[in-house]
Amino acid sequence: MSENSAAPGTPPATAPGPQPEPIRFFGTTWVDHDGGYGLRRVGVAVGSLAAAVAACFVLRFAYEGLEIAEVGGLVGILVIAMFSICSAIAFRKTWEGFGARPKDPAREDSLRGLKSIGFIGSLLAYFVRSLTEAPGEKLRRTEYEQARVQFEKRRSTRTGNPAARKASGRKRPKRT
């Protein structure tokens, strides 16, 4: 790959080796906890909790609309059960996503609709995780440190440019 293969608008890499993967809302501030990392965590926690509360109000208004329409008690129970179950599954899947990469991406894609119905669970998982760290920080930190160790290991085992090596104690005769 060429040196200019970075996306437009991204600064060039200053250090050789693997670069940290950015996290949504945090960029790469999670590496050294600089650049307003603490404020970003607070902002993400407050924002995700506020969004979850607002979503609950929207669902409450939707439920009241069902009551006004007099669709029956069974439909109301089914709607509540659907949102509750989908939110619980979305919470669990989002929480698991912070700790490990999905083993089967196709399955994750098939759960996308279910997770969007249970978006309140995903927002709550984001809130709870942001109380202790940036969501997904532990996973990315582990991967980044492993990549750095592998890079340093590969780099230290290199012998350098063989053409630049000096002969071991003897000089080659000059050609005339």
mmCIF file with all atom_site columns, C-alpha atoms in Angstrom, residues 36-93:
data_model
loop_
_atom_site.group_PDB
_atom_site.id
_atom_site.type_symbol
_atom_site.label_atom_id
_atom_site.label_alt_id
_atom_site.label_comp_id
_atom_site.label_asym_id
_atom_site.label_entity_id
_atom_site.label_seq_id
_atom_site.pdbx_PDB_ins_code
_atom_site.Cartn_x
_atom_site.Cartn_y
_atom_site.Cartn_z
_atom_site.occupancy
_atom_site.B_iso_or_equiv
_atom_site.pdbx_formal_charge
_atom_site.auth_seq_id
_atom_site.auth_comp_id
_atom_site.auth_asym_id
_atom_site.auth_atom_id
_atom_site.pdbx_PDB_model_num
ATOM 1  C CA . GLY A 1 36 ? -11.262 15.569 27.035 1.00 0.00 ? 36 GLY A CA 1
ATOM 2  C CA . TYR A 1 37 ? -11.730 11.843 27.555 1.00 0.00 ? 37 TYR A CA 1
ATOM 3  C CA . GLY A 1 38 ? -13.415 12.306 30.948 1.00 0.00 ? 38 GLY A CA 1
ATOM 4  C CA . LEU A 1 39 ? -15.812 14.931 29.633 1.00 0.00 ? 39 LEU A CA 1
ATOM 5  C CA . ARG A 1 40 ? -16.628 12.748 26.663 1.00 0.00 ? 40 ARG A CA 1
ATOM 6  C CA . ARG A 1 41 ? -17.459 9.836  28.965 1.00 0.00 ? 41 ARG A CA 1
ATOM 7  C CA . VAL A 1 42 ? -19.744 12.046 31.023 1.00 0.00 ? 42 VAL A CA 1
ATOM 8  C CA . GLY A 1 43 ? -21.350 13.376 27.840 1.00 0.00 ? 43 GLY A CA 1
ATOM 9  C CA . VAL A 1 44 ? -21.924 9.884  26.457 1.00 0.00 ? 44 VAL A CA 1
ATOM 10 C CA . ALA A 1 45 ? -23.402 8.697  29.763 1.00 0.00 ? 45 ALA A CA 1
ATOM 11 C CA . VAL A 1 46 ? -25.751 11.656 30.082 1.00 0.00 ? 46 VAL A CA 1
ATOM 12 C CA . GLY A 1 47 ? -26.663 11.596 26.396 1.00 0.00 ? 47 GLY A CA 1
ATOM 13 C CA . SER A 1 48 ? -27.452 7.891  26.266 1.00 0.00 ? 48 SER A CA 1
ATOM 14 C CA . LEU A 1 49 ? -29.511 8.055  29.458 1.00 0.00 ? 49 LEU A CA 1
ATOM 15 C CA . ALA A 1 50 ? -31.413 11.112 28.203 1.00 0.00 ? 50 ALA A CA 1
ATOM 16 C CA . ALA A 1 51 ? -32.075 9.390  24.877 1.00 0.00 ? 51 ALA A CA 1
ATOM 17 C CA . ALA A 1 52 ? -33.324 6.270  26.694 1.00 0.00 ? 52 ALA A CA 1
ATOM 18 C CA . VAL A 1 53 ? -35.679 8.352  28.860 1.00 0.00 ? 53 VAL A CA 1
ATOM 19 C CA . ALA A 1 54 ? -36.961 10.245 25.810 1.00 0.00 ? 54 ALA A CA 1
ATOM 20 C CA . ALA A 1 55 ? -37.509 6.939  24.006 1.00 0.00 ? 55 ALA A CA 1
ATOM 21 C CA . CYS A 1 56 ? -39.514 5.639  26.959 1.00 0.00 ? 56 CYS A CA 1
ATOM 22 C CA . PHE A 1 57 ? -41.750 8.701  26.752 1.00 0.00 ? 57 PHE A CA 1
ATOM 23 C CA . VAL A 1 58 ? -42.256 8.140  23.029 1.00 0.00 ? 58 VAL A CA 1
ATOM 24 C CA . LEU A 1 59 ? -43.181 4.508  23.662 1.00 0.00 ? 59 LEU A CA 1
ATOM 25 C CA . ARG A 1 60 ? -45.552 5.636  26.423 1.00 0.00 ? 60 ARG A CA 1
ATOM 26 C CA . PHE A 1 61 ? -47.305 7.961  23.969 1.00 0.00 ? 61 PHE A CA 1
ATOM 27 C CA . ALA A 1 62 ? -47.534 5.128  21.443 1.00 0.00 ? 62 ALA A CA 1
ATOM 28 C CA . TYR A 1 63 ? -49.069 2.866  24.089 1.00 0.00 ? 63 TYR A CA 1
ATOM 29 C CA . GLU A 1 64 ? -51.570 5.580  25.006 1.00 0.00 ? 64 GLU A CA 1
ATOM 30 C CA . GLY A 1 65 ? -52.442 5.783  21.299 1.00 0.00 ? 65 GLY A CA 1
ATOM 31 C CA . LEU A 1 66 ? -53.218 2.067  21.368 1.00 0.00 ? 66 LEU A CA 1
ATOM 32 C CA . GLU A 1 67 ? -55.444 2.609  24.402 1.00 0.00 ? 67 GLU A CA 1
ATOM 33 C CA . ILE A 1 68 ? -57.269 5.463  22.672 1.00 0.00 ? 68 ILE A CA 1
ATOM 34 C CA . ALA A 1 69 ? -57.776 3.260  19.615 1.00 0.00 ? 69 ALA A CA 1
ATOM 35 C CA . GLU A 1 70 ? -59.259 0.594  21.912 1.00 0.00 ? 70 GLU A CA 1
ATOM 36 C CA . VAL A 1 71 ? -57.448 -2.251 20.167 1.00 0.00 ? 71 VAL A CA 1
ATOM 37 C CA . GLY A 1 72 ? -57.828 -4.511 23.175 1.00 0.00 ? 72 GLY A CA 1
ATOM 38 C CA . GLY A 1 73 ? -55.787 -5.650 26.114 1.00 0.00 ? 73 GLY A CA 1
ATOM 39 C CA . LEU A 1 74 ? -54.049 -8.484 24.270 1.00 0.00 ? 74 LEU A CA 1
ATOM 40 C CA . VAL A 1 75 ? -52.454 -6.131 21.734 1.00 0.00 ? 75 VAL A CA 1
ATOM 41 C CA . GLY A 1 76 ? -51.216 -3.852 24.524 1.00 0.00 ? 76 GLY A CA 1
ATOM 42 C CA . ILE A 1 77 ? -49.689 -6.795 26.365 1.00 0.00 ? 77 ILE A CA 1
ATOM 43 C CA . LEU A 1 78 ? -48.034 -8.041 23.171 1.00 0.00 ? 78 LEU A CA 1
ATOM 44 C CA . VAL A 1 79 ? -46.550 -4.603 22.445 1.00 0.00 ? 79 VAL A CA 1
ATOM 45 C CA . ILE A 1 80 ? -45.160 -4.301 25.972 1.00 0.00 ? 80 ILE A CA 1
ATOM 46 C CA . ALA A 1 81 ? -43.774 -7.845 25.838 1.00 0.00 ? 81 ALA A CA 1
ATOM 47 C CA . MET A 1 82 ? -42.213 -7.251 22.415 1.00 0.00 ? 82 MET A CA 1
ATOM 48 C CA . PHE A 1 83 ? -40.415 -4.074 23.455 1.00 0.00 ? 83 PHE A CA 1
ATOM 49 C CA . SER A 1 84 ? -39.324 -5.595 26.758 1.00 0.00 ? 84 SER A CA 1
ATOM 50 C CA . ILE A 1 85 ? -37.912 -8.765 25.220 1.00 0.00 ? 85 ILE A CA 1
ATOM 51 C CA . CYS A 1 86 ? -36.261 -6.914 22.334 1.00 0.00 ? 86 CYS A CA 1
ATOM 52 C CA . SER A 1 87 ? -34.736 -4.397 24.749 1.00 0.00 ? 87 SER A CA 1
ATOM 53 C CA . ALA A 1 88 ? -33.343 -7.176 26.925 1.00 0.00 ? 88 ALA A CA 1
ATOM 54 C CA . ILE A 1 89 ? -31.826 -8.939 23.917 1.00 0.00 ? 89 ILE A CA 1
ATOM 55 C CA . ALA A 1 90 ? -30.440 -5.661 22.533 1.00 0.00 ? 90 ALA A CA 1
ATOM 56 C CA . PHE A 1 91 ? -28.886 -4.859 25.921 1.00 0.00 ? 91 PHE A CA 1
ATOM 57 C CA . ARG A 1 92 ? -27.216 -8.258 26.106 1.00 0.00 ? 92 ARG A CA 1
ATOM 58 C CA . LYS A 1 93 ? -25.938 -8.203 22.516 1.00 0.00 ? 93 LYS A CA 1
#
